[in-house]
mmCIF file of C-alpha atoms in Angstrom:
data_model
loop_
_atom_site.group_PDB
_atom_site.id
_atom_site.type_symbol
_atom_site.label_atom_id
_atom_site.label_comp_id
_atom_site.label_asym_id
_atom_site.label_seq_id
_atom_site.Cartn_x
_atom_site.Cartn_y
_atom_site.Cartn_z
ATOM 1 C CA UNK A 1 48.506 18.725 -73.011
ATOM 2 C CA UNK A 2 45.758 16.199 -72.221
ATOM 3 C CA UNK A 3 47.491 13.584 -74.424
ATOM 4 C CA UNK A 4 50.782 14.231 -72.640
ATOM 5 C CA UNK A 5 49.156 13.618 -69.237
ATOM 6 C CA UNK A 6 47.601 10.393 -70.524
ATOM 7 C CA UNK A 7 50.948 9.307 -71.948
ATOM 8 C CA UNK A 8 52.762 10.007 -68.659
ATOM 9 C CA UNK A 9 50.076 8.126 -66.715
ATOM 10 C CA UNK A 10 50.353 5.154 -69.095
ATOM 11 C CA UNK A 11 54.145 5.092 -68.766
ATOM 12 C CA UNK A 12 53.889 5.145 -64.966
ATOM 13 C CA UNK A 13 51.434 2.233 -64.960
ATOM 14 C CA UNK A 14 53.629 0.231 -67.334
ATOM 15 C CA UNK A 15 56.737 0.911 -65.279
ATOM 16 C CA UNK A 16 55.060 -0.284 -62.104
ATOM 17 C CA UNK A 17 53.642 -3.429 -63.696
ATOM 18 C CA UNK A 18 56.717 -4.618 -65.626
ATOM 19 C CA UNK A 19 57.971 -6.803 -62.744
ATOM 20 C CA UNK A 20 54.568 -8.477 -62.466
ATOM 21 C CA UNK A 21 54.268 -8.974 -66.228
ATOM 22 C CA UNK A 22 57.726 -10.556 -66.355
ATOM 23 C CA UNK A 23 56.760 -13.423 -64.066
ATOM 24 C CA UNK A 24 56.092 -16.833 -65.517
ATOM 25 C CA UNK A 25 53.013 -18.890 -64.689
ATOM 26 C CA UNK A 26 55.229 -21.010 -62.443
ATOM 27 C CA UNK A 27 56.471 -17.915 -60.562
ATOM 28 C CA UNK A 28 52.923 -16.620 -60.110
ATOM 29 C CA UNK A 29 51.893 -19.998 -58.658
ATOM 30 C CA UNK A 30 54.852 -19.970 -56.245
ATOM 31 C CA UNK A 31 53.921 -16.419 -55.157
ATOM 32 C CA UNK A 32 50.315 -17.471 -54.581
ATOM 33 C CA UNK A 33 51.485 -20.563 -52.656
ATOM 34 C CA UNK A 34 53.863 -18.401 -50.554
ATOM 35 C CA UNK A 35 51.000 -16.085 -49.609
ATOM 36 C CA UNK A 36 48.926 -19.136 -48.585
ATOM 37 C CA UNK A 37 51.902 -20.527 -46.643
ATOM 38 C CA UNK A 38 52.090 -17.331 -44.573
ATOM 39 C CA UNK A 39 48.382 -17.664 -43.762
ATOM 40 C CA UNK A 40 48.908 -21.324 -42.803
ATOM 41 C CA UNK A 41 51.882 -20.549 -40.552
ATOM 42 C CA UNK A 42 50.044 -17.746 -38.766
ATOM 43 C CA UNK A 43 46.964 -19.934 -38.335
ATOM 44 C CA UNK A 44 49.043 -22.786 -36.892
ATOM 45 C CA UNK A 45 50.932 -20.431 -34.608
ATOM 46 C CA UNK A 46 49.961 -16.752 -34.347
ATOM 47 C CA UNK A 47 53.147 -16.118 -32.329
ATOM 48 C CA UNK A 48 55.048 -16.156 -35.634
ATOM 49 C CA UNK A 49 53.611 -12.686 -36.379
ATOM 50 C CA UNK A 50 56.539 -11.195 -34.426
ATOM 51 C CA UNK A 51 59.038 -12.570 -36.953
ATOM 52 C CA UNK A 52 57.083 -11.250 -39.919
ATOM 53 C CA UNK A 53 56.719 -7.823 -38.304
ATOM 54 C CA UNK A 54 60.271 -7.381 -36.994
ATOM 55 C CA UNK A 55 62.543 -9.021 -39.595
ATOM 56 C CA UNK A 56 64.273 -7.092 -42.360
ATOM 57 C CA UNK A 57 63.127 -9.760 -44.771
ATOM 58 C CA UNK A 58 62.299 -13.387 -45.254
ATOM 59 C CA UNK A 59 62.260 -15.989 -47.953
ATOM 60 C CA UNK A 60 59.316 -18.357 -48.026
ATOM 61 C CA UNK A 61 59.568 -21.734 -49.725
ATOM 62 C CA UNK A 62 55.944 -22.947 -49.710
ATOM 63 C CA UNK A 63 56.534 -26.372 -51.268
ATOM 64 C CA UNK A 64 59.845 -27.998 -50.395
ATOM 65 C CA UNK A 65 60.147 -31.634 -51.394
ATOM 66 C CA UNK A 66 62.605 -33.645 -49.333
ATOM 67 C CA UNK A 67 63.583 -37.284 -49.604
ATOM 68 C CA UNK A 68 66.370 -39.715 -49.126
ATOM 69 C CA UNK A 69 67.780 -43.152 -48.593
ATOM 70 C CA UNK A 70 71.267 -42.757 -47.089
ATOM 71 C CA UNK A 71 71.882 -39.874 -49.512
ATOM 72 C CA UNK A 72 69.108 -37.331 -49.621
ATOM 73 C CA UNK A 73 68.153 -33.987 -50.929
ATOM 74 C CA UNK A 74 65.546 -31.306 -51.054
ATOM 75 C CA UNK A 75 64.432 -28.724 -53.544
ATOM 76 C CA UNK A 76 61.957 -25.899 -53.647
ATOM 77 C CA UNK A 77 61.111 -22.501 -55.071
ATOM 78 C CA UNK A 78 60.146 -19.470 -53.049
ATOM 79 C CA UNK A 79 59.700 -15.732 -52.775
ATOM 80 C CA UNK A 80 61.971 -13.184 -51.103
ATOM 81 C CA UNK A 81 60.216 -10.458 -49.137
ATOM 82 C CA UNK A 82 62.052 -7.362 -47.933
ATOM 83 C CA UNK A 83 60.185 -5.358 -45.314
ATOM 84 C CA UNK A 84 56.969 -7.043 -46.483
ATOM 85 C CA UNK A 85 57.459 -6.299 -50.204
ATOM 86 C CA UNK A 86 57.991 -9.103 -52.719
ATOM 87 C CA UNK A 87 61.432 -8.585 -54.277
ATOM 88 C CA UNK A 88 62.177 -11.709 -56.296
ATOM 89 C CA UNK A 89 62.198 -15.462 -56.699
ATOM 90 C CA UNK A 90 64.443 -17.895 -54.870
ATOM 91 C CA UNK A 91 65.429 -21.529 -55.281
ATOM 92 C CA UNK A 92 66.851 -23.889 -52.684
ATOM 93 C CA UNK A 93 68.770 -27.097 -53.232
ATOM 94 C CA UNK A 94 69.942 -29.358 -50.437
ATOM 95 C CA UNK A 95 72.204 -32.383 -50.354
ATOM 96 C CA UNK A 96 72.623 -34.615 -47.285
ATOM 97 C CA UNK A 97 74.453 -37.781 -46.426
ATOM 98 C CA UNK A 98 73.879 -39.949 -43.372
ATOM 99 C CA UNK A 99 71.091 -41.990 -41.888
ATOM 100 C CA UNK A 100 67.912 -40.965 -43.622
ATOM 101 C CA UNK A 101 64.906 -42.683 -45.050
ATOM 102 C CA UNK A 102 61.612 -41.406 -46.405
ATOM 103 C CA UNK A 103 60.164 -38.302 -47.920
ATOM 104 C CA UNK A 104 58.197 -35.271 -46.888
ATOM 105 C CA UNK A 105 56.719 -32.014 -48.098
ATOM 106 C CA UNK A 106 57.180 -28.907 -46.008
ATOM 107 C CA UNK A 107 57.088 -25.142 -45.820
ATOM 108 C CA UNK A 108 60.430 -23.543 -45.028
ATOM 109 C CA UNK A 109 60.833 -19.927 -44.074
ATOM 110 C CA UNK A 110 64.069 -18.090 -43.404
ATOM 111 C CA UNK A 111 63.873 -14.790 -41.529
ATOM 112 C CA UNK A 112 66.707 -12.274 -41.894
ATOM 113 C CA UNK A 113 67.378 -10.119 -38.858
ATOM 114 C CA UNK A 114 68.995 -7.202 -40.719
ATOM 115 C CA UNK A 115 69.188 -5.796 -44.214
ATOM 116 C CA UNK A 116 72.798 -6.986 -44.391
ATOM 117 C CA UNK A 117 71.646 -10.630 -44.289
ATOM 118 C CA UNK A 118 68.972 -9.923 -46.916
ATOM 119 C CA UNK A 119 71.632 -8.426 -49.185
ATOM 120 C CA UNK A 120 73.933 -11.422 -48.671
ATOM 121 C CA UNK A 121 71.077 -13.642 -49.788
ATOM 122 C CA UNK A 122 70.458 -11.474 -52.861
ATOM 123 C CA UNK A 123 74.163 -11.515 -53.765
ATOM 124 C CA UNK A 124 74.334 -15.308 -53.595
ATOM 125 C CA UNK A 125 76.678 -15.254 -50.580
ATOM 126 C CA UNK A 126 74.266 -17.145 -48.398
ATOM 127 C CA UNK A 127 74.153 -20.860 -47.701
ATOM 128 C CA UNK A 128 73.394 -23.152 -44.797
ATOM 129 C CA UNK A 129 75.724 -25.662 -43.336
ATOM 130 C CA UNK A 130 75.261 -28.160 -40.520
ATOM 131 C CA UNK A 131 75.460 -25.330 -37.953
ATOM 132 C CA UNK A 132 72.040 -23.877 -38.849
ATOM 133 C CA UNK A 133 69.016 -25.740 -37.557
ATOM 134 C CA UNK A 134 65.356 -25.202 -38.256
ATOM 135 C CA UNK A 135 62.650 -24.940 -35.622
ATOM 136 C CA UNK A 136 59.554 -27.008 -36.376
ATOM 137 C CA UNK A 137 56.364 -24.947 -36.267
ATOM 138 C CA UNK A 138 53.694 -26.580 -34.145
ATOM 139 C CA UNK A 139 50.276 -25.428 -33.089
ATOM 140 C CA UNK A 140 50.046 -23.461 -29.874
ATOM 141 C CA UNK A 141 53.764 -23.501 -29.061
ATOM 142 C CA UNK A 142 55.330 -20.191 -28.130
ATOM 143 C CA UNK A 143 58.668 -19.546 -29.786
ATOM 144 C CA UNK A 144 61.663 -18.033 -28.144
ATOM 145 C CA UNK A 145 63.956 -19.089 -30.981
ATOM 146 C CA UNK A 146 66.770 -16.634 -31.444
ATOM 147 C CA UNK A 147 68.453 -15.467 -34.588
ATOM 148 C CA UNK A 148 71.736 -17.271 -35.186
ATOM 149 C CA UNK A 149 74.217 -15.487 -37.412
ATOM 150 C CA UNK A 150 71.398 -13.130 -38.426
ATOM 151 C CA UNK A 151 68.892 -15.792 -39.494
ATOM 152 C CA UNK A 152 66.053 -17.778 -37.947
ATOM 153 C CA UNK A 153 64.715 -20.788 -39.830
ATOM 154 C CA UNK A 154 61.350 -22.466 -39.369
ATOM 155 C CA UNK A 155 59.749 -25.463 -41.056
ATOM 156 C CA UNK A 156 56.198 -26.765 -41.092
ATOM 157 C CA UNK A 157 55.554 -30.328 -42.259
ATOM 158 C CA UNK A 158 52.763 -30.613 -44.795
ATOM 159 C CA UNK A 159 52.912 -34.378 -45.239
ATOM 160 C CA UNK A 160 55.067 -37.459 -45.525
ATOM 161 C CA UNK A 161 57.370 -39.226 -43.144
ATOM 162 C CA UNK A 162 61.107 -38.905 -42.866
ATOM 163 C CA UNK A 163 63.669 -40.142 -40.369
ATOM 164 C CA UNK A 164 66.956 -38.319 -40.604
ATOM 165 C CA UNK A 165 70.316 -38.019 -38.867
ATOM 166 C CA UNK A 166 72.481 -36.544 -41.563
ATOM 167 C CA UNK A 167 74.888 -33.767 -42.411
ATOM 168 C CA UNK A 168 74.543 -31.519 -45.414
ATOM 169 C CA UNK A 169 73.779 -28.041 -46.524
ATOM 170 C CA UNK A 170 71.429 -25.843 -48.474
ATOM 171 C CA UNK A 171 72.394 -23.557 -51.316
ATOM 172 C CA UNK A 172 70.226 -20.810 -52.721
ATOM 173 C CA UNK A 173 69.744 -18.877 -55.943
ATOM 174 C CA UNK A 174 67.951 -15.555 -56.218
ATOM 175 C CA UNK A 175 66.518 -13.648 -59.145
ATOM 176 C CA UNK A 176 65.021 -10.181 -58.570
ATOM 177 C CA UNK A 177 61.772 -9.285 -60.277
ATOM 178 C CA UNK A 178 63.391 -6.473 -62.260
ATOM 179 C CA UNK A 179 65.587 -9.030 -64.078
ATOM 180 C CA UNK A 180 62.715 -11.296 -65.061
#
């Protein structure tokens, strides 16, 4: 009986840790960077706490690289959180055309107002077009940004310089931890 209890306990531990064990070194670094990005955003503007507390979920891209010269793009990897729990990895790709020059690194976070929007993201039915704009996160500024079509997007520049007046869109891919 004692061996059976030990075996059941071992199986429970293994079942709970499989998603963590399935993550690559790259994924673990992105997760660590996403956790640091949250700390950075809250330090820069504590008013963001409301979004973290009230949203059904969010996806945090801690290291988005963006650049362009007439045609531009951006790319980054992130983590999807649902009600504060890490659910999987995400990737964003962006393509723009217009007046743009330069490059920058930034944090991008997308908050989902309801579980329906989170599920759309998970199912790959979510993308941005020119109608969605991001609010730049700045120190000490109070936000009254509203959700638009169930999402609120914020960015925080980490470095670089970019001038941009372009049109484009972002596409996303999602992979849950249980499939890794």
